[in-house]
PDB file of C-alpha atoms in Angstrom:
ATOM      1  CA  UNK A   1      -6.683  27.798  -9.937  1.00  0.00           C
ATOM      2  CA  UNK A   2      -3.285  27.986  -8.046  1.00  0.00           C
ATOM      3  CA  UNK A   3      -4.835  27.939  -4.846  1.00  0.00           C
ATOM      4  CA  UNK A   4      -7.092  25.211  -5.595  1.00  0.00           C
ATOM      5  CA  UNK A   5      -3.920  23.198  -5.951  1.00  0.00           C
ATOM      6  CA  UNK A   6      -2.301  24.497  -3.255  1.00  0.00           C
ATOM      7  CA  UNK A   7      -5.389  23.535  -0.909  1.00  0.00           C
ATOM      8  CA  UNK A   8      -5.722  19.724  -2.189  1.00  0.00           C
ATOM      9  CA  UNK A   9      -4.464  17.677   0.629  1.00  0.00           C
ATOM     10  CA  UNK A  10      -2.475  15.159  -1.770  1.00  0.00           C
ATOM     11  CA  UNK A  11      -1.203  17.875  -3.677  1.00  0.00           C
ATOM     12  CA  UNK A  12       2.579  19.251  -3.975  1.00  0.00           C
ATOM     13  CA  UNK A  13       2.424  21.847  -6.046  1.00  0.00           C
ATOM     14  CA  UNK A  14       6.118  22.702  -7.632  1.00  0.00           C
ATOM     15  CA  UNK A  15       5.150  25.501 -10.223  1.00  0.00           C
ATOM     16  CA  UNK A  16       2.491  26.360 -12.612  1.00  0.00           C
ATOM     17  CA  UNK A  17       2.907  23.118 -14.758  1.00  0.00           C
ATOM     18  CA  UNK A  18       4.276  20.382 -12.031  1.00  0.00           C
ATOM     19  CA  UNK A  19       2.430  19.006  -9.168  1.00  0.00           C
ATOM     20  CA  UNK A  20       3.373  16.139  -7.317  1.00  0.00           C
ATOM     21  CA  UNK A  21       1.310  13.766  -5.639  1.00  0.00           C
ATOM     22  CA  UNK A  22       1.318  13.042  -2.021  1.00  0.00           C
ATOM     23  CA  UNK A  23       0.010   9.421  -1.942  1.00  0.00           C
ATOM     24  CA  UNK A  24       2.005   8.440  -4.587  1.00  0.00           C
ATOM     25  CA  UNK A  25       4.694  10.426  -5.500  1.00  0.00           C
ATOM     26  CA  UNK A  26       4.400  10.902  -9.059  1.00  0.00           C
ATOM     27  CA  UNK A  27       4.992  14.005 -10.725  1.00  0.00           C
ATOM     28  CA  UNK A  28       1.680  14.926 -12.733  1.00  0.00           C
ATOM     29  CA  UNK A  29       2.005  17.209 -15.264  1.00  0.00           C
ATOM     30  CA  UNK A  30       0.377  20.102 -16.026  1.00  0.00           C
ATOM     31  CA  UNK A  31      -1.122  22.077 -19.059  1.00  0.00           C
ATOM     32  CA  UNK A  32       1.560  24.294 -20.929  1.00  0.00           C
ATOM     33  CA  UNK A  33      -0.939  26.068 -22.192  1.00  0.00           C
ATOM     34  CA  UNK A  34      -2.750  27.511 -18.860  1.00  0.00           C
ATOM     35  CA  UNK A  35      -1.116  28.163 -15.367  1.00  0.00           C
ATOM     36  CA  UNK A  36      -1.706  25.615 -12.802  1.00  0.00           C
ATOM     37  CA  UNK A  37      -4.837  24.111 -14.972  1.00  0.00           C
ATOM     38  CA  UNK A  38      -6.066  21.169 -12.578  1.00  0.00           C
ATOM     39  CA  UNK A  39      -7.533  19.209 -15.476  1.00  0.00           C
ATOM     40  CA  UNK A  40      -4.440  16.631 -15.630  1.00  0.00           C
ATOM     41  CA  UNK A  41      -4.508  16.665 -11.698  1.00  0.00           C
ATOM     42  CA  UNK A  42      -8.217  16.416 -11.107  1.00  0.00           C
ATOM     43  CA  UNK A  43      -7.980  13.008 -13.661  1.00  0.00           C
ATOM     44  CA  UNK A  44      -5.087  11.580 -11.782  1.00  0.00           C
ATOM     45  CA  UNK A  45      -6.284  11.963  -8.125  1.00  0.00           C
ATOM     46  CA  UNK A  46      -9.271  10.442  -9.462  1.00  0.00           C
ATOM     47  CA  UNK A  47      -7.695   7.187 -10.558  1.00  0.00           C
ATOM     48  CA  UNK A  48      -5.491   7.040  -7.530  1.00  0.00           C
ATOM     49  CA  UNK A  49      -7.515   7.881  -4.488  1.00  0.00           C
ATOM     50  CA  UNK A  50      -8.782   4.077  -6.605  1.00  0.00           C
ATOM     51  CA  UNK A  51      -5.848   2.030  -5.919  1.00  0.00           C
ATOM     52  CA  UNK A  52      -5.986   0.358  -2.691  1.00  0.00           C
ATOM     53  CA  UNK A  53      -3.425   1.530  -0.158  1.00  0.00           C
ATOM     54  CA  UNK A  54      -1.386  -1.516  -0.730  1.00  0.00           C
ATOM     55  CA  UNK A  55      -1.038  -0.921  -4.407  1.00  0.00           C
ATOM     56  CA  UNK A  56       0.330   2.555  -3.740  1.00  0.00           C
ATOM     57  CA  UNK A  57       3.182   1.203  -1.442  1.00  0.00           C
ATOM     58  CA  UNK A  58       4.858  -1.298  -3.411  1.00  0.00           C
ATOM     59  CA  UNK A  59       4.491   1.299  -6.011  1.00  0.00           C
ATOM     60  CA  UNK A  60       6.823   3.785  -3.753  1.00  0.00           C
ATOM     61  CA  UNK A  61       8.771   0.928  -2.477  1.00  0.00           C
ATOM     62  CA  UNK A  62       9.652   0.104  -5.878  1.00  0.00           C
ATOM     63  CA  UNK A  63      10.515   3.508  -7.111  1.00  0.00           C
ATOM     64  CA  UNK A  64      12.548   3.409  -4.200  1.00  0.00           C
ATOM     65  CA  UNK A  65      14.416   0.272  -5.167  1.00  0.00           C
ATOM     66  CA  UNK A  66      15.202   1.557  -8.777  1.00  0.00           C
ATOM     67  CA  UNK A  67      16.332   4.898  -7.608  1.00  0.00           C
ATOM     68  CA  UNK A  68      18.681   2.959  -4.781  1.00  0.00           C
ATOM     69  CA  UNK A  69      20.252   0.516  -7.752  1.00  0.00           C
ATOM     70  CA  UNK A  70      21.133   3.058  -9.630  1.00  0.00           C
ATOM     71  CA  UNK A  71      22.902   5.106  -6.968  1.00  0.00           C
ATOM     72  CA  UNK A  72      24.773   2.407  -4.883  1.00  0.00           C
TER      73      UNK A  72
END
């Protein structure tokens, strides 16, 4: 299962229950319950290989924004 992760092109896998995601850097969490179990992953790719490119930006860019407030 770990490698499967590991091989995803979108996928940053941080440990057995983190992963984040490439194309739109949210963290996607894992099962507690079972070592890198892809079910949680597998369900979010889905959805966001959806969104249109455009979507996914502002998405970043306002992540971005928030995390830049609240530092400066």
């Amino acid at each position: 299962r770990e490698l499967r992760l590991r091989e995803h092109p979108h996928a940053d896998v941080r440990g057995p229950e983190l992963v984040v995601c490439r194309l739109c850097l949210r963290d996607i969490k894992l099962s507690t319950k079972s070592a890198y179990d892809g079910f949680h992953w597998n369900k979010h790719i889905e959805r966001c290989q959806r969104r249109t490119p455009a979507s996914r930006i502002q998405r970043v860019q306002r992540a971005v924004e928030l995390v830049s407030e609240h530092y400066y």
